[in-house]
Amino acid sequence: MDAREREDYVEAVLSLVERVPAGRVTTYGALAACVGTGGPRLVGRVMSTYGGPVPWWRVVHSDGTPPIVHDSVATRRHQAEGTPLRASGKVDLTQAMWWPDDPDPQLADGPGLSVPGGGIVR
């Protein structure tokens, strides 16, 4: 991945994260699938390096676990937003999952936008 491709990838990931509604979450893997390049670990690297300005706590592991280093901060933010949580503290993905390419207008905040790799940003 050259510098321009990396910049486009970072922009695509962060644009998706900005669209996750309060009280909902998505996973590293769902973001990677939508962008169409890389995988969950690459999305995780983008989030750890560039994710400070976006609602990073709305991106969780595939089992609902928040980012390990910031789990207590993420949990407080989830509670403040009313994100459904399990007794274990993990996000209840059956109730809170937001899919980046979900066609339901209640789950997205605007029309789709194409991103590098052929994914759709809502």
C-alpha angles and dihedrals in degrees: 000000000000124000095268093048090048091050091049091048093051090048092049093050095046092046089056093048091052089059097055104112121236111269092028133087140197131200133245088244094051090052092049091049092050094048088047098218133082123003142257093293093054090050088049090053091050091049094048092048104036107010101095097098095048129066092273093169088070090069113079140169119271090264093053095259114144121230105298099227093050101030097127093049091046092050092052090050092048090052091049091051094045094244109171109254132187122230087259090063093249119127113260098239093188088068105024106039117123117192115211092222097042108140092207106111090209088066099044130055103218146346121318120272123201116238132191111288094037099277126138123238117204 
